Short mmCIF file of C-alpha atoms in Angstrom, two decimals:
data_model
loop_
_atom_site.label_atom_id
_atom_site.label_comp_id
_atom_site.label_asym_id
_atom_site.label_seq_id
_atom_site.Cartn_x
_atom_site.Cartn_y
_atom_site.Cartn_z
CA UNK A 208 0.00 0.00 0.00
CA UNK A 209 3.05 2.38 1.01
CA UNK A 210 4.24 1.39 -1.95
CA UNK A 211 0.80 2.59 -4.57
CA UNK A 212 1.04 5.50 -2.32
CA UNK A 213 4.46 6.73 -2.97
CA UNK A 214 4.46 5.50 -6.75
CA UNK A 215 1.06 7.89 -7.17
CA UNK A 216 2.77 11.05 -5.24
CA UNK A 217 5.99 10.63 -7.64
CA UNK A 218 3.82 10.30 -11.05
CA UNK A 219 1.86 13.73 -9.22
CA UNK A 220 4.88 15.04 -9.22
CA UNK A 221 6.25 14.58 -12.39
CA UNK A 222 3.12 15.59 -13.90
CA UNK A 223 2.85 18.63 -12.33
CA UNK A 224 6.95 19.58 -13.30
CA UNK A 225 6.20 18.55 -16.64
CA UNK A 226 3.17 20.57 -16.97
CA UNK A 227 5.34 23.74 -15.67
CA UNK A 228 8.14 23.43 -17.79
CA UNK A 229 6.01 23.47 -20.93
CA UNK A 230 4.39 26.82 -19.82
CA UNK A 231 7.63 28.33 -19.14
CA UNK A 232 8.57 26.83 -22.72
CA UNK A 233 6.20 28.57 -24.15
CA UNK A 234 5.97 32.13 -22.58
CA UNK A 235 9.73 32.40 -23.59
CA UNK A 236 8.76 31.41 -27.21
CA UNK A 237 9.62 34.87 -29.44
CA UNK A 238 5.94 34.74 -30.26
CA UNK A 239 5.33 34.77 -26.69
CA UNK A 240 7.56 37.37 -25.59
CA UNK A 241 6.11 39.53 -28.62
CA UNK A 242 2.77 39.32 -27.75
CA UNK A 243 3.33 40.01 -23.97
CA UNK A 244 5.44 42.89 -25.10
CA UNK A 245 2.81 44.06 -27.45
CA UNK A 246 -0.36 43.93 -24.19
CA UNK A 247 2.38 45.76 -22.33
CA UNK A 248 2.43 48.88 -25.07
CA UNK A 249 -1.03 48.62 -25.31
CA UNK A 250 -1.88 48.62 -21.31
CA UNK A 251 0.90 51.75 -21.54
CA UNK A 252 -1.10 53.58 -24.30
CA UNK A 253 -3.86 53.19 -21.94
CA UNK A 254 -2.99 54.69 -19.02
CA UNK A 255 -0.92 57.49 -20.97
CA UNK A 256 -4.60 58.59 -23.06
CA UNK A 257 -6.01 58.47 -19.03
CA UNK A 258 -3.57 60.68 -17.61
CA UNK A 259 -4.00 63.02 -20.50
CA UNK A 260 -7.70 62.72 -19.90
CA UNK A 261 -7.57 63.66 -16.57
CA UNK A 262 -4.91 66.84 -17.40
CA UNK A 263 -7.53 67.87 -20.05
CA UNK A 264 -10.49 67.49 -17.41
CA UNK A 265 -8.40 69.43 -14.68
CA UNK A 266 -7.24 72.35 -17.45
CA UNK A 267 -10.92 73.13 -18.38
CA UNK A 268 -11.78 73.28 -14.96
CA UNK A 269 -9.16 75.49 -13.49
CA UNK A 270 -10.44 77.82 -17.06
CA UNK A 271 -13.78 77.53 -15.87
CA UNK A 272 -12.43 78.73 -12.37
CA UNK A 273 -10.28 81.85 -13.57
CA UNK A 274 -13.21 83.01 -16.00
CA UNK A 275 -15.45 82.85 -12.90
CA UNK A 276 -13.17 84.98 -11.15
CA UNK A 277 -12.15 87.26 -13.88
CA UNK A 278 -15.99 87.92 -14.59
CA UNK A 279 -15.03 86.36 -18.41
CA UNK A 280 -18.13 83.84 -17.76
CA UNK A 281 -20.73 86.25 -18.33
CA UNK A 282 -21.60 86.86 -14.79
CA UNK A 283 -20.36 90.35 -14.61
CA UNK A 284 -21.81 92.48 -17.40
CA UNK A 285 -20.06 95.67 -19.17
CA UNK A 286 -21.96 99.12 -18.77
CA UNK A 287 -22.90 100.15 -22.63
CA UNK A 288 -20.65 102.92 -22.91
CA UNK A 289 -21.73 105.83 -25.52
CA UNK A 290 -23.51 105.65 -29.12
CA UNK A 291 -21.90 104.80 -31.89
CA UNK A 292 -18.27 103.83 -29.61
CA UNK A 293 -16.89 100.62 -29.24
CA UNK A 294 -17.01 98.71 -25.53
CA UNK A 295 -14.44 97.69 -23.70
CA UNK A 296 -11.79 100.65 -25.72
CA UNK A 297 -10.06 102.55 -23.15
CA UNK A 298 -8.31 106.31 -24.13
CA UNK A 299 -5.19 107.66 -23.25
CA UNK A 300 -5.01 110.50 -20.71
CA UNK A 301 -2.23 113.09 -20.62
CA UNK A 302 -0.49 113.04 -17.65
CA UNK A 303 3.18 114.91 -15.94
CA UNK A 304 6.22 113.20 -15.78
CA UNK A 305 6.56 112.48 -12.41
CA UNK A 306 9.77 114.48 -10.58
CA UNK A 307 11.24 113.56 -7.89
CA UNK A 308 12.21 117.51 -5.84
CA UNK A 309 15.19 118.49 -4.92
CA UNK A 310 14.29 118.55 -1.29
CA UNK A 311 13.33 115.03 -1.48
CA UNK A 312 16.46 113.54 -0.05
CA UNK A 313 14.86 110.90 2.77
CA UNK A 314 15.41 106.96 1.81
CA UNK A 315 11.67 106.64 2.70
CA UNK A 316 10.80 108.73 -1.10
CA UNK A 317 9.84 106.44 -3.88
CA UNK A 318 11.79 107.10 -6.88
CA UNK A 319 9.41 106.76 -9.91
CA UNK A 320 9.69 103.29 -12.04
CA UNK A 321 11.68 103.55 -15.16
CA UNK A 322 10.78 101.01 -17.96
CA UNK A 323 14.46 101.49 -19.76
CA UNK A 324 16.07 99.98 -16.64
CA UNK A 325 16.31 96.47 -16.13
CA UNK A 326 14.67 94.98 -13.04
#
């Protein structure tokens, strides 16, 4: 009986070591290792087309969010301004140099901002 027993455990075994080497055979086949590189790309194409998905979804909101706050959405209207002028057109005003007097000496003055200099 031992014997039956030990014979059927060894023939389990050998089964079961065949049967695994023949899978491992064949996923290192080139076929094989093509087509599991291939569902790789694919999987990767995947997630890449989610991720820009979710950029996409998260740039339209935050737009959605400035115009809100800008007043671009159409929840802030413009006054009409006069007849026959166009909105929104803004007119240049003359205006004085700004100068800085001669008494003004203290490190607490503001000297004007010059656009020539670099900042």
């Amino acid at each position: 009986m031992r014997r039956i027993f030990w014979m059927a455990v060894g023939a389990g075994a050998t089964v079961w070591t065949v049967n695994k080497a023949n899978r491992l055979a064949r996923s290192i086949t080139p076929g094989s290792l093509a087509d599991t590189a291939a569902q790789g790309a694919v999987e990767l194409g995947g997630a890449v087309r989610s991720f820009a998905g979710e950029v996409r979804a998260g740039m339209l909101q935050r737009e959605l969010e400035l115009n809100r706050q800008l007043g671009l959405d159409g929840s802030v209207l413009a006054l009409p301004g006069p007849p026959g002028k166009p909105v929104l057109r803004g007119t240049a005003s003359s205006a004085k140099p700004f100068e800085i007097s001669p008494a003004a000496t203290s490190t607490t003055d503001i000297a004007p901002y010059n656009r020539n200099e670099d900042h």
